[in-house]
Tab-separated table of C-alpha atoms in Angstrom:
chain	number	residue	atom	x	y	z
C	1	MET	CA	-123.332	12.795	15.768
C	2	LYS	CA	-124.271	9.227	14.461
C	3	ASN	CA	-127.404	7.658	13.770
C	4	TYR	CA	-127.764	4.281	14.631
C	5	GLN	CA	-130.715	1.799	13.698
C	6	HIS	CA	-132.925	-0.480	15.899
C	7	TRP	CA	-134.132	-3.440	14.483
C	8	TRP	CA	-137.698	-5.027	15.486
C	9	ILE	CA	-139.586	-8.233	14.185
C	10	GLY	CA	-143.119	-8.161	14.675
C	11	ILE	CA	-145.548	-11.412	14.004
C	12	ILE	CA	-149.054	-11.066	13.514
C	13	SER	CA	-151.457	-13.943	13.500
C	14	THR	CA	-154.761	-14.642	12.086
C	15	VAL	CA	-156.829	-17.417	11.065
C	16	GLY	CA	-155.313	-19.525	8.091
C	17	CYS	CA	-152.084	-17.573	7.561
C	18	VAL	CA	-149.059	-15.832	9.289
C	19	PHE	CA	-147.457	-12.387	8.429
C	20	LEU	CA	-143.936	-11.628	9.124
C	21	LEU	CA	-143.239	-8.275	9.015
C	22	ILE	CA	-139.602	-6.710	9.415
C	23	GLY	CA	-138.539	-2.989	9.727
C	24	TRP	CA	-136.522	-0.280	11.435
C	25	HIS	CA	-136.829	2.868	12.760
C	26	PRO	CA	-133.736	5.062	13.934
C	27	VAL	CA	-132.774	5.927	17.577
C	28	ARG	CA	-130.793	8.896	17.789
C	29	GLY	CA	-127.765	8.615	20.490
C	30	ASN	CA	-124.867	10.840	21.567
C	31	ALA	CA	-121.798	8.624	20.097
C	32	ALA	CA	-118.862	10.973	19.838
C	33	THR	CA	-116.114	10.802	17.269
C	34	LEU	CA	-112.691	9.832	18.148
C	35	ASN	CA	-110.039	11.999	17.168
C	36	PRO	CA	-107.076	11.025	15.604
C	37	ASN	CA	-105.291	14.299	15.853
C	38	PHE	CA	-103.152	15.439	19.268
C	39	VAL	CA	-105.525	16.967	21.628
C	40	ASP	CA	-104.962	18.896	24.692
C	41	ILE	CA	-106.078	16.804	27.881
C	42	ASN	CA	-106.810	17.652	31.105
C	43	PHE	CA	-104.372	16.309	33.769
C	44	VAL	CA	-103.528	16.625	37.480
C	45	SER	CA	-100.031	18.185	38.531
C	46	ASP	CA	-98.197	17.401	41.753
C	47	ASN	CA	-94.962	18.223	43.608
C	48	GLY	CA	-93.277	15.070	42.210
C	49	ASN	CA	-93.065	11.568	43.800
C	50	PRO	CA	-90.791	8.614	43.193
C	51	ILE	CA	-92.731	5.642	41.843
C	52	GLY	CA	-91.721	2.120	42.054
C	53	ALA	CA	-88.300	1.785	43.873
C	54	MET	CA	-87.145	4.527	45.978
C	55	VAL	CA	-83.932	6.531	44.888
C	56	PRO	CA	-80.976	6.448	47.006
C	57	ASN	CA	-80.042	9.289	48.917
C	58	GLY	CA	-83.676	10.930	47.455
C	59	ILE	CA	-84.639	13.428	44.549
C	60	ALA	CA	-83.417	17.036	45.084
C	61	THR	CA	-85.847	18.749	42.740
C	62	TYR	CA	-88.781	17.354	40.492
C	63	PRO	CA	-89.761	18.913	37.073
C	64	LYS	CA	-93.281	20.172	36.325
C	65	VAL	CA	-95.932	19.108	33.953
C	66	VAL	CA	-96.886	22.113	31.193
C	67	LYS	CA	-98.879	20.341	28.726
C	68	VAL	CA	-100.376	16.752	28.003
C	69	ALA	CA	-101.829	16.210	24.635
C	70	ALA	CA	-102.685	12.517	22.960
C	71	ASN	CA	-104.005	11.284	20.181
C	72	ASN	CA	-107.065	8.979	19.273
C	73	THR	CA	-109.296	10.563	22.274
C	74	ILE	CA	-112.953	11.136	22.582
C	75	ASP	CA	-114.390	14.429	23.917
C	76	GLY	CA	-110.833	15.347	25.126
C	77	GLN	CA	-110.506	12.007	26.968
C	78	ILE	CA	-107.600	9.280	26.280
C	79	THR	CA	-109.125	6.180	24.861
C	80	ASN	CA	-108.050	2.528	24.419
C	81	LYS	CA	-106.936	3.337	20.993
C	82	THR	CA	-104.497	6.137	22.391
C	83	THR	CA	-101.019	5.150	20.853
C	84	GLN	CA	-98.938	8.688	21.666
C	85	PHE	CA	-98.814	11.055	24.117
C	86	ARG	CA	-96.979	14.490	23.711
C	87	ILE	CA	-95.619	15.718	27.164
C	88	THR	CA	-94.266	18.890	27.776
C	89	LEU	CA	-92.034	19.125	31.204
C	90	ASP	CA	-90.267	22.191	32.652
C	91	GLY	CA	-88.214	23.071	35.412
C	92	SER	CA	-85.279	20.190	36.466
C	93	LEU	CA	-84.652	16.848	37.794
C	94	ALA	CA	-81.720	16.744	40.178
C	95	LEU	CA	-80.503	14.009	42.553
C	96	SER	CA	-79.920	14.596	45.952
C	97	ALA	CA	-76.182	13.479	46.280
C	98	SER	CA	-74.065	15.632	44.567
C	99	ASP	CA	-71.679	12.489	43.389
C	100	GLN	CA	-74.761	10.386	41.865
C	101	VAL	CA	-75.560	11.001	38.058
C	102	MET	CA	-78.081	9.641	35.996
C	103	ASN	CA	-76.774	7.683	32.993
C	104	ALA	CA	-79.805	7.787	30.578
C	105	ALA	CA	-83.247	9.050	30.829
C	106	TYR	CA	-86.479	9.557	29.110
C	107	PHE	CA	-90.015	10.571	29.316
C	108	ASP	CA	-92.379	7.899	30.519
C	109	LEU	CA	-96.037	6.967	31.127
C	110	MET	CA	-96.574	4.654	34.293
C	111	ALA	CA	-99.306	2.549	35.753
C	112	ASP	CA	-100.658	4.921	38.523
C	113	GLU	CA	-99.345	4.151	42.347
C	114	ASN	CA	-103.112	4.178	43.497
C	115	PRO	CA	-104.957	4.213	40.363
C	116	ASP	CA	-108.320	5.907	40.595
C	117	THR	CA	-110.150	3.059	39.381
C	118	ILE	CA	-112.956	0.541	39.985
C	119	ASN	CA	-111.544	-2.239	38.244
C	120	LEU	CA	-114.295	-2.029	35.563
C	121	ILE	CA	-112.663	-4.941	33.406
C	122	GLU	CA	-108.958	-5.504	34.428
C	123	PRO	CA	-107.413	-5.909	37.966
C	124	GLU	CA	-104.741	-3.571	38.958
C	125	PRO	CA	-101.189	-3.836	37.314
C	126	ASP	CA	-99.165	-6.353	38.950
C	127	TYR	CA	-96.434	-3.795	40.376
C	128	VAL	CA	-96.343	0.003	40.926
C	129	GLY	CA	-94.744	2.152	38.429
C	130	GLN	CA	-95.525	-0.258	35.523
C	131	SER	CA	-93.923	1.515	32.269
C	132	LEU	CA	-97.153	1.626	29.438
C	133	ARG	CA	-94.718	2.150	26.672
C	134	ALA	CA	-95.671	0.108	23.570
C	135	THR	CA	-92.022	-0.693	22.744
C	136	PRO	CA	-88.729	-1.100	25.307
C	137	PHE	CA	-86.979	1.519	25.992
C	138	ASP	CA	-83.929	1.784	23.135
C	139	PRO	CA	-81.324	5.045	23.465
C	140	LYS	CA	-80.545	4.337	19.775
C	141	THR	CA	-84.087	4.597	18.504
C	142	ASN	CA	-86.414	6.599	20.816
C	143	ASP	CA	-87.360	9.948	20.002
C	144	ASN	CA	-88.130	11.053	23.686
C	145	LEU	CA	-84.641	10.250	24.994
C	146	LEU	CA	-83.326	13.088	27.200
C	147	ILE	CA	-79.871	12.108	27.814
C	148	ASN	CA	-77.878	8.846	27.409
C	149	GLN	CA	-74.382	9.533	28.738
C	150	GLU	CA	-71.638	7.046	30.159
C	151	ASN	CA	-70.229	9.484	32.438
C	152	GLY	CA	-74.132	10.628	33.493
C	153	VAL	CA	-75.422	14.145	34.815
C	154	ASN	CA	-76.645	14.818	38.508
C	155	ARG	CA	-79.140	17.540	36.908
C	156	ILE	CA	-81.494	17.455	33.849
C	157	ASP	CA	-83.026	20.841	32.986
C	158	PHE	CA	-86.076	20.574	30.847
C	159	GLY	CA	-86.941	24.329	29.534
C	160	ARG	CA	-90.356	23.336	28.341
C	161	THR	CA	-88.696	20.131	26.779
C	162	GLN	CA	-91.502	18.441	24.606
C	163	LYS	CA	-91.448	14.336	23.532
C	164	VAL	CA	-93.710	11.951	22.219
C	165	VAL	CA	-94.006	8.875	24.093
C	166	ASN	CA	-95.599	5.635	22.199
C	167	VAL	CA	-97.752	3.834	24.738
C	168	SER	CA	-100.060	0.891	24.846
C	169	VAL	CA	-102.898	1.896	27.420
C	170	ASP	CA	-106.426	0.781	28.549
C	171	PRO	CA	-108.005	3.264	30.738
C	172	GLN	CA	-110.250	0.806	32.046
C	173	GLN	CA	-107.243	-1.233	32.928
C	174	TYR	CA	-105.282	1.362	34.622
C	175	GLY	CA	-107.686	4.124	35.864
C	176	SER	CA	-104.811	6.778	36.513
C	177	VAL	CA	-101.910	7.163	34.068
C	178	ALA	CA	-99.050	8.446	35.534
C	179	VAL	CA	-96.964	11.068	33.589
C	180	GLY	CA	-92.836	11.297	34.621
C	181	VAL	CA	-89.381	10.258	33.934
C	182	ARG	CA	-87.520	7.162	34.044
C	183	PHE	CA	-83.615	7.132	34.365
C	184	PHE	CA	-81.170	4.676	35.104
C	185	ILE	CA	-78.404	4.893	37.609
C	186	LYS	CA	-75.077	2.959	37.547
C	187	GLU	CA	-74.645	0.606	40.466
C	188	GLN	CA	-72.002	-1.915	40.840
C	189	ASP	CA	-71.456	-2.022	36.899
C	190	GLN	CA	-75.390	-2.407	36.529
C	191	TYR	CA	-77.774	0.003	35.322
C	192	LYS	CA	-81.019	0.212	37.671
C	193	SER	CA	-84.243	1.879	36.755
C	194	TYR	CA	-85.989	4.302	38.524
C	195	ALA	CA	-88.907	6.482	38.011
C	196	ILE	CA	-90.784	9.601	39.357
C	197	GLU	CA	-94.186	10.917	38.416
C	198	VAL	CA	-95.438	14.504	38.297
C	199	GLY	CA	-98.676	14.538	36.966
C	200	HIS	CA	-101.556	12.175	36.420
C	201	VAL	CA	-103.913	11.768	33.639
C	202	LYS	CA	-107.388	10.563	34.736
C	203	PRO	CA	-110.429	9.044	33.083
C	204	GLU	CA	-113.589	11.427	33.922
C	205	VAL	CA	-115.429	10.313	37.037
C	206	THR	CA	-119.227	11.120	36.444
C	207	ASN	CA	-121.305	9.788	39.714
C	208	PRO	CA	-124.720	8.799	38.661
C	209	GLU	CA	-127.553	10.725	40.524
C	210	LEU	CA	-129.425	8.532	42.702
C	211	PRO	CA	-131.475	8.695	45.921
C	212	SER	CA	-129.664	8.231	49.271
C	213	THR	CA	-131.685	5.377	50.505
C	214	ILE	CA	-133.881	2.686	48.907
C	215	SER	CA	-136.099	0.645	50.899
C	216	ALA	CA	-135.454	-3.250	51.158
C	217	THR	CA	-138.257	-4.174	49.628
C	218	GLU	CA	-137.663	-2.539	46.388
C	219	SER	CA	-136.690	-4.498	43.149
C	220	GLN	CA	-135.794	-1.384	40.981
C	221	ILE	CA	-133.982	1.893	41.241
C	222	SER	CA	-134.253	5.133	39.011
C	223	GLY	CA	-131.467	8.116	38.768
C	224	LYS	CA	-129.865	10.340	36.170
C	225	GLY	CA	-126.601	9.932	34.502
C	226	LYS	CA	-124.669	10.653	31.229
C	227	PRO	CA	-126.889	9.949	28.330
C	228	GLY	CA	-125.519	6.869	26.611
C	229	TYR	CA	-123.335	5.685	29.486
C	230	GLY	CA	-123.846	2.042	30.933
C	231	ILE	CA	-125.273	1.513	34.383
C	232	GLU	CA	-124.746	-1.627	36.640
C	233	ALA	CA	-124.898	-2.864	39.927
C	234	THR	CA	-124.563	-6.208	41.591
C	235	ILE	CA	-127.938	-7.164	43.837
C	236	ASN	CA	-127.838	-10.457	45.567
C	237	GLY	CA	-125.254	-11.809	43.646
C	238	GLN	CA	-126.915	-10.851	40.384
C	239	LEU	CA	-125.189	-8.745	37.875
C	240	VAL	CA	-127.942	-6.255	36.511
C	241	MET	CA	-127.321	-3.609	33.545
C	242	THR	CA	-129.171	-0.692	31.898
C	243	GLN	CA	-127.988	2.424	29.832
C	244	VAL	CA	-128.776	6.043	30.553
C	245	GLN	CA	-131.152	7.440	27.889
C	246	PRO	CA	-130.695	10.292	25.649
C	247	SER	CA	-132.900	12.182	28.266
C	248	GLY	CA	-130.617	11.337	31.153
C	249	ASP	CA	-132.652	8.999	32.922
C	250	PHE	CA	-132.197	5.151	33.719
C	251	THR	CA	-133.888	2.412	35.852
C	252	LEU	CA	-132.044	-0.706	36.837
C	253	ARG	CA	-134.341	-3.689	37.734
C	254	TRP	CA	-133.600	-6.762	39.208
C	255	LYS	CA	-135.481	-10.056	39.833
C	256	GLN	CA	-136.035	-10.098	43.676
C	257	PRO	CA	-136.410	-7.221	46.756
C	258	ILE	CA	-133.278	-6.186	47.923
C	259	GLY	CA	-133.800	-7.807	51.072
C	260	ASN	CA	-132.334	-6.867	54.558
C	261	GLN	CA	-129.289	-8.897	53.906
C	262	ASN	CA	-127.682	-5.705	51.831
C	263	SER	CA	-126.875	-2.722	54.076
C	264	GLU	CA	-125.913	-0.747	50.947
C	265	ILE	CA	-125.939	-1.172	47.010
C	266	THR	CA	-123.495	0.344	44.847
C	267	VAL	CA	-124.269	1.674	41.446
C	268	ILE	CA	-121.575	2.071	38.897
C	269	GLN	CA	-121.722	4.149	35.656
C	270	LYS	CA	-119.110	3.658	33.068
C	271	SER	CA	-118.536	4.955	29.577
C	272	PRO	CA	-119.776	2.853	26.441
C	273	ASP	CA	-117.971	0.810	24.294
C	274	VAL	CA	-118.509	2.323	20.889
C	275	TYR	CA	-117.006	0.024	18.219
C	276	GLY	CA	-114.533	-1.536	20.630
C	277	THR	CA	-113.710	1.901	21.911
C	278	HIS	CA	-113.586	3.336	25.616
C	279	THR	CA	-112.468	5.976	27.761
C	280	GLY	CA	-112.587	4.521	31.093
C	281	ALA	CA	-114.807	7.241	32.251
C	282	HIS	CA	-116.590	6.089	35.182
C	283	GLY	CA	-118.084	6.928	38.702
C	284	GLN	CA	-120.354	5.376	41.149
C	285	THR	CA	-122.478	6.289	43.831
C	286	THR	CA	-123.576	4.094	46.978
C	287	VAL	CA	-127.204	4.121	48.078
C	288	ARG	CA	-127.776	3.099	51.787
C	289	VAL	CA	-130.651	0.254	52.073
C	290	GLN	CA	-133.515	1.118	54.364
C	291	PRO	CA	-134.217	-2.449	56.136
C	292	VAL	CA	-137.769	-3.408	56.518
C	293	LEU	CA	-138.274	-3.995	60.329
C	294	PRO	CA	-139.483	-7.464	61.655
C	295	THR	CA	-142.928	-7.686	63.068
C	296	ILE	CA	-144.345	-9.410	66.204
C	297	SER	CA	-147.943	-9.617	67.148
C	298	PRO	CA	-149.683	-9.168	69.255
C	299	ALA	CA	-148.371	-6.168	71.066
C	300	THR	CA	-149.413	-7.426	74.577
C	301	ALA	CA	-150.008	-10.747	76.205
C	302	ASN	CA	-150.748	-12.362	79.745
C	303	VAL	CA	-149.312	-15.717	80.686
C	304	GLN	CA	-149.353	-18.008	83.592
C	305	PHE	CA	-146.631	-20.490	84.620
C	306	THR	CA	-146.645	-23.335	87.660
C	307	ASN	CA	-143.812	-24.884	89.574
C	308	ALA	CA	-144.099	-27.369	87.264
C	309	ASP	CA	-143.040	-25.086	84.321
C	310	LEU	CA	-139.976	-23.601	86.474
C	311	THR	CA	-138.976	-27.473	86.610
C	312	ALA	CA	-139.488	-28.040	83.115
C	313	LEU	CA	-137.034	-25.341	82.218
C	314	GLU	CA	-134.701	-25.871	84.242
C	315	GLY	CA	-131.238	-26.910	82.355
C	316	GLN	CA	-132.788	-25.433	79.103
C	317	SER	CA	-130.625	-22.838	76.985
C	318	ASN	CA	-131.656	-19.184	77.492
C	319	GLN	CA	-132.746	-18.995	73.936
C	320	ASP	CA	-134.986	-22.009	74.441
C	321	ILE	CA	-136.647	-20.421	77.644
C	322	VAL	CA	-137.466	-17.157	75.229
C	323	ASN	CA	-138.904	-19.315	72.365
C	324	TRP	CA	-141.102	-20.977	75.326
C	325	LEU	CA	-142.389	-17.941	76.996
C	326	ALA	CA	-143.163	-16.383	73.446
C	327	ASN	CA	-144.998	-19.627	72.385
C	328	ARG	CA	-146.845	-19.509	75.896
C	329	ALA	CA	-147.603	-15.768	74.841
C	330	GLN	CA	-148.990	-17.032	71.339
C	331	LEU	CA	-146.386	-14.472	69.714
C	332	GLN	CA	-145.874	-14.411	66.094
C	333	ALA	CA	-142.889	-12.767	64.568
C	334	SER	CA	-142.453	-12.503	60.799
C	335	VAL	CA	-140.323	-10.301	57.538
C	336	ILE	CA	-140.599	-9.811	54.394
C	337	GLY	CA	-138.536	-12.268	52.766
C	338	GLY	CA	-138.953	-14.948	55.328
C	339	THR	CA	-135.548	-14.775	56.779
C	340	ALA	CA	-134.559	-16.251	60.019
C	341	LEU	CA	-135.275	-14.300	63.024
C	342	LYS	CA	-134.367	-14.481	66.558
C	343	LEU	CA	-136.307	-13.653	69.774
C	344	ILE	CA	-134.988	-11.270	72.121
C	345	ALA	CA	-136.256	-10.821	75.877
C	346	ASN	CA	-135.328	-7.601	77.857
C	347	PRO	CA	-134.585	-8.470	80.559
C	348	ASN	CA	-133.031	-11.693	79.188
C	349	ASP	CA	-132.215	-13.962	82.237
C	350	VAL	CA	-136.108	-15.178	81.610
C	351	LEU	CA	-135.743	-18.236	84.240
C	352	GLN	CA	-134.354	-16.123	87.005
C	353	GLN	CA	-137.203	-13.506	86.580
C	354	LEU	CA	-139.832	-16.342	86.216
C	355	LYS	CA	-138.405	-17.896	89.655
C	356	ALA	CA	-138.467	-14.069	91.335
C	357	ALA	CA	-141.934	-13.787	90.024
C	358	LYS	CA	-143.047	-16.661	91.654
C	359	ILE	CA	-142.269	-15.021	95.014
C	360	ASN	CA	-142.538	-11.053	94.450
C	361	GLY	CA	-145.543	-11.277	91.759
C	362	PRO	CA	-145.777	-10.970	88.018
C	363	ALA	CA	-142.979	-10.260	85.689
C	364	THR	CA	-143.027	-7.876	82.820
C	365	PHE	CA	-140.711	-8.929	79.390
C	366	LYS	CA	-139.892	-6.803	76.464
C	367	ILE	CA	-139.767	-9.241	73.436
C	368	THR	CA	-138.568	-8.591	70.082
C	369	ALA	CA	-137.751	-10.309	66.494
C	370	GLN	CA	-134.401	-9.759	65.208
C	371	ASP	CA	-133.147	-10.732	61.866
C	372	VAL	CA	-129.482	-11.724	61.210
C	373	ASN	CA	-128.255	-8.115	60.510
C	374	GLY	CA	-129.587	-7.047	63.995
C	375	ASN	CA	-133.100	-5.249	62.594
C	376	ALA	CA	-135.478	-5.287	65.297
C	377	SER	CA	-139.222	-5.008	65.523
C	378	GLN	CA	-141.141	-3.130	68.057
C	379	PRO	CA	-141.220	-5.173	71.279
C	380	ALA	CA	-144.360	-7.263	72.456
C	381	THR	CA	-144.920	-6.815	76.083
C	382	VAL	CA	-145.564	-10.292	77.903
C	383	THR	CA	-146.563	-10.303	81.389
C	384	ALA	CA	-145.876	-13.590	83.095
C	385	THR	CA	-147.904	-14.657	86.416
C	386	TYR	CA	-147.373	-17.634	88.770
C	387	VAL	CA	-150.025	-19.664	89.700
C	388	GLY	CA	-149.849	-22.178	92.677
C	389	GLY	CA	-150.442	-25.878	91.713
C	390	GLU	CA	-148.858	-28.654	90.056
C	391	LEU	CA	-148.847	-31.904	88.330
C	392	ALA	CA	-147.702	-34.921	90.613
C	393	PHE	CA	-148.315	-38.562	91.782
C	394	GLY	CA	-150.483	-38.746	94.933
C	395	LYS	CA	-150.135	-42.311	95.738
C	396	VAL	CA	-148.216	-45.225	94.090
C	397	PRO	CA	-147.888	-48.405	95.963
C	398	ALA	CA	-144.409	-49.752	96.895
C	399	SER	CA	-145.366	-53.283	95.673
C	400	VAL	CA	-148.206	-55.336	94.247
C	401	ASP	CA	-148.252	-59.080	94.626
C	402	PHE	CA	-150.066	-61.958	92.698
C	403	GLY	CA	-149.506	-64.491	95.176
C	404	SER	CA	-148.358	-68.338	94.561
C	405	CYS	CA	-149.382	-70.798	92.066
C	406	GLU	CA	-148.621	-74.241	90.813
C	407	LEU	CA	-146.606	-73.800	87.599
C	408	PRO	CA	-148.912	-74.691	84.790
C	409	MET	CA	-147.876	-77.652	82.494
C	410	TYR	CA	-149.627	-77.286	79.193
C	411	GLN	CA	-151.649	-73.958	79.170
C	412	ALA	CA	-151.071	-70.391	80.620
C	413	LYS	CA	-152.530	-69.142	84.155
C	414	GLN	CA	-153.758	-65.736	84.583
C	415	LEU	CA	-153.304	-64.352	88.199
C	416	ALA	CA	-154.835	-61.298	89.525
C	417	LEU	CA	-153.733	-59.016	92.225
C	418	THR	CA	-153.863	-60.517	96.023
C	419	GLY	CA	-156.017	-57.426	97.491
C	420	SER	CA	-156.810	-53.980	96.195
C	421	SER	CA	-154.403	-51.614	94.983
C	422	GLU	CA	-154.501	-48.192	92.887
C	423	LEU	CA	-152.647	-44.987	91.894
C	424	THR	CA	-153.632	-41.687	92.182
C	425	VAL	CA	-152.592	-38.513	90.117
C	426	ALA	CA	-152.841	-34.913	92.145
C	427	ASP	CA	-153.316	-31.985	88.930
C	428	THR	CA	-153.573	-28.609	91.302
C	429	ARG	CA	-152.827	-26.945	88.062
C	430	PRO	CA	-155.484	-24.084	87.492
C	431	GLY	CA	-157.459	-23.685	84.509
C	432	SER	CA	-157.851	-26.918	81.685
C	433	ASN	CA	-154.724	-28.948	81.958
C	434	GLU	CA	-154.273	-32.514	80.585
C	435	TRP	CA	-151.774	-35.321	81.663
C	436	GLN	CA	-150.964	-38.727	80.400
C	437	LEU	CA	-149.623	-41.841	82.099
C	438	MET	CA	-147.050	-44.323	81.030
C	439	ALA	CA	-145.357	-47.434	82.157
C	440	THR	CA	-142.485	-49.876	81.359
C	441	LEU	CA	-141.587	-53.143	83.035
C	442	SER	CA	-138.364	-55.126	83.617
C	443	LYS	CA	-138.102	-58.536	84.751
C	444	SER	CA	-136.075	-60.917	86.930
C	445	THR	CA	-134.743	-64.112	86.362
C	446	VAL	CA	-134.462	-67.462	88.598
C	447	ASN	CA	-131.517	-69.421	88.285
C	448	GLY	CA	-130.586	-67.575	85.105
C	449	GLN	CA	-133.963	-68.526	83.448
C	450	PRO	CA	-136.476	-65.326	82.451
C	451	PHE	CA	-139.941	-65.420	83.364
C	452	LYS	CA	-141.938	-66.935	80.565
C	453	GLY	CA	-145.250	-64.890	80.614
C	454	GLN	CA	-146.781	-61.173	80.417
C	455	LEU	CA	-147.639	-58.422	82.897
C	456	LEU	CA	-150.923	-56.822	81.642
C	457	PHE	CA	-152.726	-54.015	82.057
C	458	GLY	CA	-156.396	-54.310	81.131
C	459	ASP	CA	-155.717	-55.441	77.613
C	460	LEU	CA	-152.236	-53.848	77.478
C	461	THR	CA	-148.846	-55.986	77.498
C	462	LEU	CA	-146.055	-54.258	79.459
C	463	SER	CA	-142.819	-54.325	78.619
C	464	GLU	CA	-139.353	-52.725	78.110
C	465	LYS	CA	-141.069	-49.990	75.997
C	466	GLU	CA	-143.166	-47.112	77.143
C	467	THR	CA	-146.884	-48.163	77.234
C	468	LEU	CA	-149.346	-45.636	77.113
C	469	ILE	CA	-151.791	-46.285	80.141
C	470	THR	CA	-154.202	-43.423	80.062
C	471	ASP	CA	-154.235	-40.362	77.989
C	472	SER	CA	-155.722	-36.909	77.836
C	473	GLN	CA	-156.924	-36.741	81.506
C	474	ARG	CA	-157.747	-33.648	83.226
C	475	SER	CA	-157.816	-32.911	87.152
C	476	ASN	CA	-157.225	-35.582	89.780
C	477	GLY	CA	-157.283	-38.931	88.761
C	478	THR	CA	-157.114	-42.633	90.492
C	479	ILE	CA	-156.082	-45.520	88.294
C	480	GLY	CA	-157.002	-49.025	89.886
C	481	LEU	CA	-154.466	-51.421	89.854
C	482	ALA	CA	-156.788	-54.396	90.785
C	483	GLY	CA	-159.408	-56.275	88.853
C	484	ASP	CA	-159.852	-57.193	85.055
C	485	LYS	CA	-158.940	-53.738	83.850
C	486	GLY	CA	-155.812	-53.381	86.354
C	487	LEU	CA	-152.835	-55.502	86.591
C	488	ARG	CA	-152.789	-59.369	85.767
C	489	LEU	CA	-150.105	-61.562	85.571
C	490	ASN	CA	-150.089	-64.411	82.780
C	491	VAL	CA	-147.738	-67.058	83.449
C	492	GLN	CA	-146.760	-69.426	80.555
C	493	PRO	CA	-145.877	-73.238	81.040
C	494	GLN	CA	-142.491	-74.406	81.476
C	495	ASN	CA	-141.345	-71.634	83.945
C	496	VAL	CA	-138.487	-72.805	86.573
C	497	ALA	CA	-139.803	-72.511	90.095
C	498	GLY	CA	-139.137	-69.728	92.381
C	499	GLN	CA	-139.730	-66.227	93.046
C	500	TYR	CA	-140.059	-63.934	89.948
C	501	GLU	CA	-139.916	-60.093	90.502
C	502	GLY	CA	-140.029	-57.358	88.305
C	503	ILE	CA	-140.315	-53.469	88.290
C	504	ILE	CA	-143.063	-51.125	86.870
C	505	ASN	CA	-141.832	-47.958	86.101
C	506	TRP	CA	-144.710	-45.070	86.254
C	507	THR	CA	-144.060	-41.779	84.198
C	508	LEU	CA	-146.759	-39.091	84.614
C	509	SER	CA	-146.373	-35.995	82.026
C	510	ASP	CA	-148.044	-32.819	81.054
C	511	VAL	CA	-149.919	-32.767	77.875
C	512	PRO	CA	-149.720	-29.634	76.083
C	513	SER	CA	-153.091	-28.111	75.075
């Protein structure tokens, strides 16, 4: 047990002076001591497997692990300061082919084929079976040599043989260390290396205790872990960390609520780094995020639609039509975090349902708001009822005539229509509706010369651009085309004699209320 000191600085301000106080108070921890002696460590024994390259013709028998000890351990676990393993094997290693021999062999420790790691610091080894020996194999100096024979042997009997292997290992990098034997087979005048593993030394796995679910609105989570161990998680791209208190409690906090974009979070617990020493012990717990469902209101709404609405919706995308229906029903959808929402209608062929409702009576839709992860609100019920009536032109004169006149020489001359003329609008839609009338003008030429002058509507000059004739009108309407407030032709001097014609395009539009 060691005592660690936590420093604090306090500043107290008073009128006219500042006092700086510096002090400390002890914080007791649970840091274990690095044991330099050989200590028996836990291992997992298995039936034996090739690791790395496959042995030609296979292995007939594998040895068994009896005991594994290591130096520089903490609480019986290897550390990144561990430099030696003492391995005891029993049984035998024999090749399947009787005419095949091993020329050299020694105890070895290797990167595991399937590391039990969560990549706390470094990536996994570059290749399977990477030796963790501190120095290259040298049959003349290595005290863990089993055999070194030119003629070789087909079988090695261990008889509880014990060897010490010098290693360079970081438990956080390799996760799981394979215990085994490396041997050499002469193939075409070259010695090829093969390896087997018969056991594993793994870091302690201690998973933090956490609730099974967390709300997407939360910005912290509390749990229990191993005192002194580090806790970390990546939330919304932000790495957040804390440490387990001596009581075993911890709280992990982050800046923003989790949000619906995360279906789960993984909280990692790993052994602390004490003066540069760590064991690689780790664990992790995955917590499911309970999404916050979008909301949509009101729960029920009634809307009316007309034949003009059906005409306007023709050719639009189904999503645009659903949005139109929701807008007509004045539905409001929202979700915590303000993520994008999509409105879904059931049945989803809204336009076809509206057309059927024109004949068969009201159509009912269930509309939900859905986020990018498919989390949906409770449905709002919208009933759509067809009502008769439409907005249309009543009477539009096919032509208007300004008669004939002598061409003015110096001053413009203004002509009125010959006879009376009017344009009518029929608005039979129910309720309070508004409409507007726009006009554009295209003019002809005589002998290639354009007409010099203007076509006026009251004080407005018509042109190729849309001109607002009347706005925010209700119900039926009549627009007089004659008189001072109607159409008049302003003829400028220097026109070429001839018959001029033009085309007026009238546009009638619904004005949303």
